[in-house]
Tab-separated table of C-alpha atoms in Angstrom:
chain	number	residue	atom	x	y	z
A	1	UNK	CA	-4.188	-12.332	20.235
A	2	UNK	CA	-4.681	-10.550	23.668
A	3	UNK	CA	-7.106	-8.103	25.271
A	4	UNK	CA	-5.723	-5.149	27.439
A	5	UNK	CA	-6.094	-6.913	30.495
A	6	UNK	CA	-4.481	-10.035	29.190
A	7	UNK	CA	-0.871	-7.846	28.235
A	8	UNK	CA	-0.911	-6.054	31.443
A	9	UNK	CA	-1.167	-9.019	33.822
A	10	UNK	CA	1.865	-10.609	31.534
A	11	UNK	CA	3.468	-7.256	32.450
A	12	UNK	CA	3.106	-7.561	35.624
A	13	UNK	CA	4.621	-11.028	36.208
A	14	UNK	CA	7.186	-10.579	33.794
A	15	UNK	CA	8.777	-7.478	35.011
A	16	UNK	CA	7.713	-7.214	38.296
A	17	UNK	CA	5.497	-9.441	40.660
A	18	UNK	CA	6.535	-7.940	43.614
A	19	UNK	CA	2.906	-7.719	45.534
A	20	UNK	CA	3.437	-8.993	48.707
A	21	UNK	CA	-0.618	-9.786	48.319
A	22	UNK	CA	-2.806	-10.823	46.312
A	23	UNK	CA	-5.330	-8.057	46.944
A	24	UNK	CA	-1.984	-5.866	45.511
A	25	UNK	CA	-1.117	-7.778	42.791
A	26	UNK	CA	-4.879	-7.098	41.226
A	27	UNK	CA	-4.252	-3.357	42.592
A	28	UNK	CA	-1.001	-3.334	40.328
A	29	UNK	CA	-2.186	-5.737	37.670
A	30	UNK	CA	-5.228	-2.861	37.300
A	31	UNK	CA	-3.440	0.227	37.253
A	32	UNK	CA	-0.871	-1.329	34.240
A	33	UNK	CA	-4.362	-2.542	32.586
A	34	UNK	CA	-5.270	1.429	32.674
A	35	UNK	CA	-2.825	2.892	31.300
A	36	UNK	CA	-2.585	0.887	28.972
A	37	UNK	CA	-6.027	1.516	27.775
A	38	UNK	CA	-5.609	5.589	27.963
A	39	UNK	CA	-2.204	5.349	25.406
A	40	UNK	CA	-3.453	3.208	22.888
A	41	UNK	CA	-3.295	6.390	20.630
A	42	UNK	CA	0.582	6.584	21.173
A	43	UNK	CA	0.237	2.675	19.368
A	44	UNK	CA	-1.538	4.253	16.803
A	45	UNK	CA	0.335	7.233	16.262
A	46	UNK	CA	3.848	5.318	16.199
A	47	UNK	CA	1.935	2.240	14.177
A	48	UNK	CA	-0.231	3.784	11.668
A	49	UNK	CA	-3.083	1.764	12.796
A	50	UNK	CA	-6.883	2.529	14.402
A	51	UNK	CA	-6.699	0.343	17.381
A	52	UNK	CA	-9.654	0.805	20.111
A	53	UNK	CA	-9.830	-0.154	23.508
A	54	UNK	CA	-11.776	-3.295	23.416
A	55	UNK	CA	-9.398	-4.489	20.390
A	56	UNK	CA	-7.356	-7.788	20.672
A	57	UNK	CA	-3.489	-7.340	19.841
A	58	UNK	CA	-0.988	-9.317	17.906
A	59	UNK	CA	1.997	-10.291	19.838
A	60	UNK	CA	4.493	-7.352	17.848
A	61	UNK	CA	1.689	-4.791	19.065
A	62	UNK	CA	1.893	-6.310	22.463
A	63	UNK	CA	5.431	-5.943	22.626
A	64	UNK	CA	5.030	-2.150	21.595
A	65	UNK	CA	2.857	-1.683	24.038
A	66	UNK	CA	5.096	-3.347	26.567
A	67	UNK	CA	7.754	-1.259	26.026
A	68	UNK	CA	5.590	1.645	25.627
A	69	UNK	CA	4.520	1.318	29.628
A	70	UNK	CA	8.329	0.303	30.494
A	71	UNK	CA	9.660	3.577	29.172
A	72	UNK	CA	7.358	5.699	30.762
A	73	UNK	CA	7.182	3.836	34.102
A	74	UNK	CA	10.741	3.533	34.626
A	75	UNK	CA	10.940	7.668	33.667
A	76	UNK	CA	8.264	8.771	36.170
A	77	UNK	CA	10.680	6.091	38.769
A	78	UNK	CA	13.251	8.433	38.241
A	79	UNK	CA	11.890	11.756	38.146
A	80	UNK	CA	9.632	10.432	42.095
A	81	UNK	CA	13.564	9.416	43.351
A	82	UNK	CA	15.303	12.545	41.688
A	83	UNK	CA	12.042	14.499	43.682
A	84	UNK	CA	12.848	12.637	46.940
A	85	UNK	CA	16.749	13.646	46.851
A	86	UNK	CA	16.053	17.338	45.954
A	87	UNK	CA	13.232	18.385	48.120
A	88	UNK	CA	13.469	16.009	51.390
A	89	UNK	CA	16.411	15.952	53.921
A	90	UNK	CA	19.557	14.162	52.352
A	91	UNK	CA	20.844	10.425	53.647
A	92	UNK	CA	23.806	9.933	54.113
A	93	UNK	CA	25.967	8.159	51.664
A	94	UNK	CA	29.299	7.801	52.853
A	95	UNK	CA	30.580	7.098	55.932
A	96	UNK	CA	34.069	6.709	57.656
A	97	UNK	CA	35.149	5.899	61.012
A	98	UNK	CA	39.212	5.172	61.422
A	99	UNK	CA	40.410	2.503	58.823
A	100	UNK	CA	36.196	1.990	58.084
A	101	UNK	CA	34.361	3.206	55.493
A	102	UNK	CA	30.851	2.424	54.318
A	103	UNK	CA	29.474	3.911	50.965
A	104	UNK	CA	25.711	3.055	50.233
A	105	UNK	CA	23.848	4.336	46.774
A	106	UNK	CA	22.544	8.002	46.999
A	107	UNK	CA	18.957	8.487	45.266
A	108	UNK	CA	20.743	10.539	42.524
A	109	UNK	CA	22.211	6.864	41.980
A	110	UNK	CA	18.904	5.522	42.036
A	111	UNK	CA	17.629	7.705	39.725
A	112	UNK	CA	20.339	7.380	37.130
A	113	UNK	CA	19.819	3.855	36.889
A	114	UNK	CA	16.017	4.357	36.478
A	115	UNK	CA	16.744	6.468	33.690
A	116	UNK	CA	19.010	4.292	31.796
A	117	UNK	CA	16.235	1.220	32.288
A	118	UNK	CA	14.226	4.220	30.508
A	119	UNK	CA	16.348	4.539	27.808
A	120	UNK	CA	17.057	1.137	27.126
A	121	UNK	CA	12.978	0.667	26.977
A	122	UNK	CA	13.270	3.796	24.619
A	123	UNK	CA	15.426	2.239	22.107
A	124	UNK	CA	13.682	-1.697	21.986
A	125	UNK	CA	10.475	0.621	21.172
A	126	UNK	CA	12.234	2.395	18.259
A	127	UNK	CA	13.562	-0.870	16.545
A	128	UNK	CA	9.676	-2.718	17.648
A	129	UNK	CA	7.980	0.418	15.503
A	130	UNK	CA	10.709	0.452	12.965
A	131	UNK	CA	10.180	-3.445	12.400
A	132	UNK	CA	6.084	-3.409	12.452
A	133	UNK	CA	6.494	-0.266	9.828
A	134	UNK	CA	8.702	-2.182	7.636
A	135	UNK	CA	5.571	-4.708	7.049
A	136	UNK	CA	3.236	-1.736	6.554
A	137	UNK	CA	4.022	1.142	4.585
A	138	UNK	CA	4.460	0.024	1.012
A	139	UNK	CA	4.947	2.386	-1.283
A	140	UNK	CA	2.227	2.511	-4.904
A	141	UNK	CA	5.398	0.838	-7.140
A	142	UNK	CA	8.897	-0.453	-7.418
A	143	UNK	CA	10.830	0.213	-10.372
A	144	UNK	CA	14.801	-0.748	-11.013
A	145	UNK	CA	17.255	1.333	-12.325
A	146	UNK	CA	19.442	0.271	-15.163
A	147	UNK	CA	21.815	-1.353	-13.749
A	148	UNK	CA	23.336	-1.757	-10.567
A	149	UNK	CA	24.412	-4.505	-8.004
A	150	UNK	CA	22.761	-7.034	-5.818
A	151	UNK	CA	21.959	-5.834	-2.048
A	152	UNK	CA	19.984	-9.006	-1.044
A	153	UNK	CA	20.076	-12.483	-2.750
A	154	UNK	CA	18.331	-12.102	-6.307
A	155	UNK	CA	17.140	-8.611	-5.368
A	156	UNK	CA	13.770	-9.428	-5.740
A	157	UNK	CA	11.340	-6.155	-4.882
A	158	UNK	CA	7.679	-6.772	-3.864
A	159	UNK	CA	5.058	-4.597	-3.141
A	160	UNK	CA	1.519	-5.300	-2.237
A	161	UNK	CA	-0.235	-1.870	-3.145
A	162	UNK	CA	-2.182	-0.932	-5.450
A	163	UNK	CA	-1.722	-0.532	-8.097
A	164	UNK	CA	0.940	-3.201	-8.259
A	165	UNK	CA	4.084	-3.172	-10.332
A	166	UNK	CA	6.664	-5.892	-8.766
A	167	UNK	CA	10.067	-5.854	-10.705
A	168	UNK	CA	12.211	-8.679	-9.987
A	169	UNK	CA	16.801	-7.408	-11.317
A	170	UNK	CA	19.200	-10.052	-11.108
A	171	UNK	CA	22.364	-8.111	-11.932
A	172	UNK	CA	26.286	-8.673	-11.875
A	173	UNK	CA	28.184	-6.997	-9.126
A	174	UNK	CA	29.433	-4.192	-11.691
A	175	UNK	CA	28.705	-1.039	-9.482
A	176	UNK	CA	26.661	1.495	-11.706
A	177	UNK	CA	25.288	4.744	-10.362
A	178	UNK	CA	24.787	6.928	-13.314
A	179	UNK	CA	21.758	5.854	-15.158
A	180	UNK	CA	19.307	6.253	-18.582
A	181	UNK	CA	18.453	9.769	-19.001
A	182	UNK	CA	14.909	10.364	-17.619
A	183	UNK	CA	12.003	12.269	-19.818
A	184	UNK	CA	11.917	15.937	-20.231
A	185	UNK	CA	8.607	16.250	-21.261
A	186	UNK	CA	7.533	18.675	-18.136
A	187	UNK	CA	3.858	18.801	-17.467
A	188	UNK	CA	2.080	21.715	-17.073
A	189	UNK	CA	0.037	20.703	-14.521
A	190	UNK	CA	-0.367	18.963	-11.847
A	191	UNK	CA	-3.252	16.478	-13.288
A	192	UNK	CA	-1.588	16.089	-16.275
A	193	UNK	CA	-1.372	12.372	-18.533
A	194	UNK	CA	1.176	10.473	-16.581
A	195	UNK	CA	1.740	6.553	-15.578
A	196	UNK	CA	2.906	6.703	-11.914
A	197	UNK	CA	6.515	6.719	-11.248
A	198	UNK	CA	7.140	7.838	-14.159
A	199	UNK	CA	9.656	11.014	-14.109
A	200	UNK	CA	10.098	14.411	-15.950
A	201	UNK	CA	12.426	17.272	-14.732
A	202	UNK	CA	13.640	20.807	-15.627
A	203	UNK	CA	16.070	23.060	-14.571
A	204	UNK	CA	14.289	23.571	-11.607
A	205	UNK	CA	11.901	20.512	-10.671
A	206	UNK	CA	11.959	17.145	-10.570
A	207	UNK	CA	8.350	15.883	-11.355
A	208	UNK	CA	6.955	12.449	-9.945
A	209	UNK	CA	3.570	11.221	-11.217
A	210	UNK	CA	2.506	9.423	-7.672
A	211	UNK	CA	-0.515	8.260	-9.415
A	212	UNK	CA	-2.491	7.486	-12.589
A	213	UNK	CA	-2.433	11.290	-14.105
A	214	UNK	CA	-1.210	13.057	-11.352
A	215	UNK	CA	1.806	14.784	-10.821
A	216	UNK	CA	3.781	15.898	-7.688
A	217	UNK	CA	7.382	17.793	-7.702
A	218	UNK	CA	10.172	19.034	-5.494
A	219	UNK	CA	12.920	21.821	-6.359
A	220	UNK	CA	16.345	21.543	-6.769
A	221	UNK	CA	19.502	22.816	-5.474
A	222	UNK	CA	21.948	23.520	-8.562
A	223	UNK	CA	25.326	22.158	-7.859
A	224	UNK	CA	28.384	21.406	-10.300
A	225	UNK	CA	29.558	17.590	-11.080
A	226	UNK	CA	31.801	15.625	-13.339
A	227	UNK	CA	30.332	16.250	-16.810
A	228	UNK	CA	26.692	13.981	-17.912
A	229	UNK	CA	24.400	13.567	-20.224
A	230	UNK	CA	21.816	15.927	-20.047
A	231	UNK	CA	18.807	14.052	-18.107
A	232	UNK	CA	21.250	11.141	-16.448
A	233	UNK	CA	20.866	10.216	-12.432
A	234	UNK	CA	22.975	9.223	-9.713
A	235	UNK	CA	22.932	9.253	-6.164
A	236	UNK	CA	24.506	9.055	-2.858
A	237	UNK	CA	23.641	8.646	0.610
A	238	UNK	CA	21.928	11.994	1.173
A	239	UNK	CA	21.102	13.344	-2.070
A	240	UNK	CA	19.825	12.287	-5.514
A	241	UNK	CA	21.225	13.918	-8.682
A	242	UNK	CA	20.070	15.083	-12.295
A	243	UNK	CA	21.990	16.110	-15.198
A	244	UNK	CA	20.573	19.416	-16.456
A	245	UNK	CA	23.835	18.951	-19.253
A	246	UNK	CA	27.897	19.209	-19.226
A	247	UNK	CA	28.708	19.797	-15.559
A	248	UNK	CA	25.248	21.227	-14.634
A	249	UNK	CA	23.460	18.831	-12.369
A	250	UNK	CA	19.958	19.564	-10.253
A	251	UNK	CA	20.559	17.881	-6.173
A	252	UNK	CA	17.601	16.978	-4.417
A	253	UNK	CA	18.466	15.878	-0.631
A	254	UNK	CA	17.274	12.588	1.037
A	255	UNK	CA	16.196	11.816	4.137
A	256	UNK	CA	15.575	8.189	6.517
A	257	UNK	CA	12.405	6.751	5.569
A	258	UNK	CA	10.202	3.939	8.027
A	259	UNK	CA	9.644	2.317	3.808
A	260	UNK	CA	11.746	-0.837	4.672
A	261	UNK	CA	11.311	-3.471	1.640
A	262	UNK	CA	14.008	-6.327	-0.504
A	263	UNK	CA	15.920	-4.614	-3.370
A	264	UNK	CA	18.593	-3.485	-5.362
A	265	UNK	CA	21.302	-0.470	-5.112
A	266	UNK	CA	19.302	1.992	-7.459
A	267	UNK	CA	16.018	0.645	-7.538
A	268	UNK	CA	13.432	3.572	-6.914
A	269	UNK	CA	9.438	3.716	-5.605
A	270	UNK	CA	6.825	6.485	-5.298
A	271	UNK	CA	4.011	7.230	-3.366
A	272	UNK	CA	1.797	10.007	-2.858
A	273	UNK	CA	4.039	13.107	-1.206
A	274	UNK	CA	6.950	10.805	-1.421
A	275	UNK	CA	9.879	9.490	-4.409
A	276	UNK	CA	12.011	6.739	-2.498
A	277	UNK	CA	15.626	5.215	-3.665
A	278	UNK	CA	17.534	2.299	-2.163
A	279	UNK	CA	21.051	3.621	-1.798
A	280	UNK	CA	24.140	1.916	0.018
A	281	UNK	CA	22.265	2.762	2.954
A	282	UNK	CA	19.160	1.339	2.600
A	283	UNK	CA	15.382	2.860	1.563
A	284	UNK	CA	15.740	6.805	1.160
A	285	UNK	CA	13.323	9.142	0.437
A	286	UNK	CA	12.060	12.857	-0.870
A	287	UNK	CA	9.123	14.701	-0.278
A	288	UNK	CA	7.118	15.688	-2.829
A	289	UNK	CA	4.324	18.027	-3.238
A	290	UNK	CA	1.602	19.268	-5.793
A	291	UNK	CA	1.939	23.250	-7.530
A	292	UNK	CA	0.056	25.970	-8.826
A	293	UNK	CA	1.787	26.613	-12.108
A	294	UNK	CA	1.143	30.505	-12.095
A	295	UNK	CA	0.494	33.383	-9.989
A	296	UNK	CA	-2.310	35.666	-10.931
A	297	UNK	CA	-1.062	38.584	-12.166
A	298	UNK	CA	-4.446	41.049	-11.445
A	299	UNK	CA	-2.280	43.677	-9.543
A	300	UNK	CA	-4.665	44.973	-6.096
A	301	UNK	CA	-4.512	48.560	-6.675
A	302	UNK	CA	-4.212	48.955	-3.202
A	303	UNK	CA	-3.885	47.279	0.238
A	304	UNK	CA	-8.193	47.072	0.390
A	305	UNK	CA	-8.629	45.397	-2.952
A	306	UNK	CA	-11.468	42.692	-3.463
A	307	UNK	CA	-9.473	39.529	-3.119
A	308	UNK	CA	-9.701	36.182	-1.442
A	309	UNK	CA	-7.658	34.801	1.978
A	310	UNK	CA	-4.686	32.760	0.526
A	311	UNK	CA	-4.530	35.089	-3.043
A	312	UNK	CA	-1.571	36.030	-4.221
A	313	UNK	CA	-0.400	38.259	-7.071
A	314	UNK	CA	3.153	40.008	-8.728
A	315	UNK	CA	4.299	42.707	-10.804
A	316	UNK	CA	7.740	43.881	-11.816
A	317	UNK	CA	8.849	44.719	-8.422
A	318	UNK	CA	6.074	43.568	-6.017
A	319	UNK	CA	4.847	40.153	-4.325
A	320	UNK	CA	1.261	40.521	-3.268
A	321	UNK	CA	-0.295	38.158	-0.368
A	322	UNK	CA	-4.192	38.363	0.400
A	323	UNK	CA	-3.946	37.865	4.050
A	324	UNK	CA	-8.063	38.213	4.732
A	325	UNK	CA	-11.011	38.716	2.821
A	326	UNK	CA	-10.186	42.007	0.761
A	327	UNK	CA	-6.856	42.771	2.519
A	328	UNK	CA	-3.956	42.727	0.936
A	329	UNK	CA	-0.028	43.377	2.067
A	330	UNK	CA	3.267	43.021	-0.089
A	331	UNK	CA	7.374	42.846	0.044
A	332	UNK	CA	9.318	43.896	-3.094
A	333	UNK	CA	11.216	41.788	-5.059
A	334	UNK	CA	15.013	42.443	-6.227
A	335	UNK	CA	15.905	41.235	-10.139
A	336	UNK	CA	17.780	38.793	-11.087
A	337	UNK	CA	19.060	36.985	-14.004
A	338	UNK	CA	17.719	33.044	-14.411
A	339	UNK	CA	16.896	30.029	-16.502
A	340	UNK	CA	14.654	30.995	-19.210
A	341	UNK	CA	10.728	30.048	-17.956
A	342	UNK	CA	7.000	31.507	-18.146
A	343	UNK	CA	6.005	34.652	-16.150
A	344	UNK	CA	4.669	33.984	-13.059
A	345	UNK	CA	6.399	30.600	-12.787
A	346	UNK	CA	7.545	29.808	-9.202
A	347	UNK	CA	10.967	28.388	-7.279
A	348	UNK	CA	12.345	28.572	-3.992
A	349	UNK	CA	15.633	27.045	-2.080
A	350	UNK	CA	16.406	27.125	1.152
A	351	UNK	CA	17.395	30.984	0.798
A	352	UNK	CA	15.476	32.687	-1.324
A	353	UNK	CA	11.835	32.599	-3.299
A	354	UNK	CA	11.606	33.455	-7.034
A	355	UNK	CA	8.834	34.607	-9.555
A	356	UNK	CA	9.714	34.730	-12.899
A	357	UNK	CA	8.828	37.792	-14.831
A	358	UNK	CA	9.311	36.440	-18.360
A	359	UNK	CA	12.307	35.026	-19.761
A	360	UNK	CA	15.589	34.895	-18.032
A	361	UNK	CA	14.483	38.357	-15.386
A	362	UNK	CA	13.339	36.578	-12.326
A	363	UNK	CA	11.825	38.490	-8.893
A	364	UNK	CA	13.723	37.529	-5.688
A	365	UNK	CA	12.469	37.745	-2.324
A	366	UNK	CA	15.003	36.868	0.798
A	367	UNK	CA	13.651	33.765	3.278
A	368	UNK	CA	14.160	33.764	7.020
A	369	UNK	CA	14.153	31.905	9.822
A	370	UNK	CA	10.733	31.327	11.583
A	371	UNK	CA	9.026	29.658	14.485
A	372	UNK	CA	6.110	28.660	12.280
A	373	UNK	CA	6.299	24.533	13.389
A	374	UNK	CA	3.473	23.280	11.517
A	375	UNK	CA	3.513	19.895	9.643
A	376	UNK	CA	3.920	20.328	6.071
A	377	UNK	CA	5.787	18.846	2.465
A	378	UNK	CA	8.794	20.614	0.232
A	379	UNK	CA	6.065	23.022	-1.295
A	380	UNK	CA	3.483	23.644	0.914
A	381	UNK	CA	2.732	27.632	1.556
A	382	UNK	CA	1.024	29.478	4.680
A	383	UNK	CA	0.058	32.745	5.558
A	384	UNK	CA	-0.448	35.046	7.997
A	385	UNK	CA	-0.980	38.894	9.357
A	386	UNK	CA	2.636	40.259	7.994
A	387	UNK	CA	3.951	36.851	7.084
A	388	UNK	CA	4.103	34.252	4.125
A	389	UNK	CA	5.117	30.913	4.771
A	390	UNK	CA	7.072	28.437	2.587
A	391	UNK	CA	8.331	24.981	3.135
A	392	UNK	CA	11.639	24.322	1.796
A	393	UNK	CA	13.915	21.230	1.946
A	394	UNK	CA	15.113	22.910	4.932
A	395	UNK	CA	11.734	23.218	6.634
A	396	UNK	CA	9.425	26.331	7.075
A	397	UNK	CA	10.981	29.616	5.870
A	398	UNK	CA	9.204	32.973	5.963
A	399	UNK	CA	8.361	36.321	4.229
A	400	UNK	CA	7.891	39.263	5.532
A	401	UNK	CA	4.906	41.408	3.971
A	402	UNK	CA	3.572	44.549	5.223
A	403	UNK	CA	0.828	46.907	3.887
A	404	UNK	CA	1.603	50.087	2.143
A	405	UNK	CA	-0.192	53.542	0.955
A	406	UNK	CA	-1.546	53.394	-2.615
């Protein structure tokens, strides 16, 4: 294990030890020994870890480090030359005389190749992180699919959180994508009786219990399919499918995950906020999120109500949003035919947000585009003066509300 000090002066020598003294060499060795110590939160942020300054370093967070200095060294190189061709006279670069020319590099040259030393330090980082991830992040269990075909030698999955469920498939090489139908038994709220990873789903949902009694879900995108049985999974690269019956199926999309671990085409994980699937691919995964099951329906009579920040409320042809303490602003709602569910129940798609009246007659509100950037899960909601936030599979879409005269 090294110190600060210790990485920088192997920096130094490594990739440059240039000094023509030795009074230098400590200058250089010292100014690579502080940086260092003012970034170790980029180590954490990309690593997951707590490191401090006074810390002693393995020889993969060395090399992180390493690369982290290279990238941004060899960047500021470029953008000093880049300065020194744009704002100072210009050299010459070419030069001909007769039958003689001479050609020597221009700083924009210079400067190019700096950058590309940048880049190259850029991508070693990415596969260093992705690498020192792969030996962290381990998800609460690992479950197999029925089914299925070996990826990696016996397709043996470990795990090493708690709490632990390892499942070791040895399968034939018969390639099986469509699976046992999963539970329907929905639960009605988010702490309700579960075992984790175990599923549910409705027309809507797909529910994940992360942990011991307590459930996460994420919405999904109706799309039409060869003909299943109702409750049946498959999968692709990009998105993970349920049978809601005949040609009906429920698509949830997938995205690259840093969860890097041994297993099998089809085997599946959870963690909190997060449902992951080995495809062809490798490790995918979906966000999750917890729910409120239903709105309050206590109409505000009008836009100075009593009602609490973050409130929200509906009627027939109204979505109410409690922007402040006892301020209150709406959007109405077009009707629209849908799945049978209980009033006040609540689904969104990339597109548009629903509130189910009772029955099949749903409340539809369009979503926009927005600059809201905050970091958030499918599910998560926001508010603001004239605005409602949701995040979608798509990222943050928004609402706009406005206040009205009783």
């Amino acid at each position: 294990m090294s110190n600060i000090g210790e990485i920088a002066t192997r920096i130094y020598e490594n990739e440059f030890d240039d000094a023509p003294t030795e009074l230098e060499r400590e200058f250089r060795i010292e100014a690579i020994s502080g940086w260092l110590d003012g970034n170790i939160g980029q180590l954490n942020n990309l690593t997951y870890q707590s490191f401090g300054t006074g810390d002693h370093f393995l020889l993969e967070e060395e090399n992180i480090l390493t690369q982290l200095y290279l990238k941004d060294y060899y960047t500021r190189q470029a953008r000093v030359v880049l300065m020194g061709a744009t704002t100072g006279s210009m050299p010459w670069t070419r030069l001909t005389e007769g039958d003689t020319t001479i050609v020597r590099n221009s700083n924009i040259d210079f400067s190019r190749e700096y950058k590309a030393l940048a880049k190259h330090a850029a991508e070693e980082l990415k596969d260093l992180v992705y690498s020192y991830n792969s030996y962290q992040a381990m998800p609460r269990q690992v479950a197999g699919f029925d089914g299925g075909w070996e990826t990696t030698g016996n397709c043996k999955v470990t795990t090493t959180a708690s709490p632990i469920t390892t499942t070791t498939t040895t399968t034939t090489a018969v390639p099986v994508t469509t699976t046992t139908p999963i539970p329907t038994s929905i639960p009605s709220s988010p702490d309700s009786p579960g075992s984790p990873c175990q599923l549910a789903y409705e027309n809507d949902y797909l529910y994940v219990c992360t942990e011991e009694n307590s459930w996460q879900r994420v919405p999904m995108i109706p799309v039409t399919r060869d003909a299943g049985t109702a409750g049946s999974t498959d999968f692709d690269n990009n998105f993970f499918y349920i049978c809601l019956g005949g040609t009906s199926w429920g698509s949830i999309p997938m995205v690259e995950t840093i969860y890097v671990d041994v297993g099998c085409l089809g085997d599946t994980a959870c963690a909190p906020n997060y449902y992951y699937v080995v495809t062809s691919d490798g490790w995918r995964q979906i966000g999750l999120a917890t729910w409120t099951n239903l709105v309050p329906t206590n109409i505000p009579s009008a836009p100075n109500s009593p009602g609490t920040a973050g409130e929200i409320a509906f009627e027939d042809d109204y979505f109410y949003v409690c922007t402040s303490t006892n301020s209150w602003q709406r959007v109405a709602m077009d009707r629209v035919t849908r799945g049978v569910n209980d009033a006040g129940r609540i689904y969104f798609d990339t597109e548009f947000f629903y509130i189910c009246l009772g029955g099949t007659s749903w409340g539809r509100i369009a979503l926009a585009n927005t600059i809201y950037s905050a970091s958030g899960s499918v599910g998560d909601t926001a508010y603001a003066l004239n605005y409602y936030y949701v995040y979608t599979s798509a990222g943050w879409r928004q609402i706009g509300i406005a206040t009205w005269t009783p």
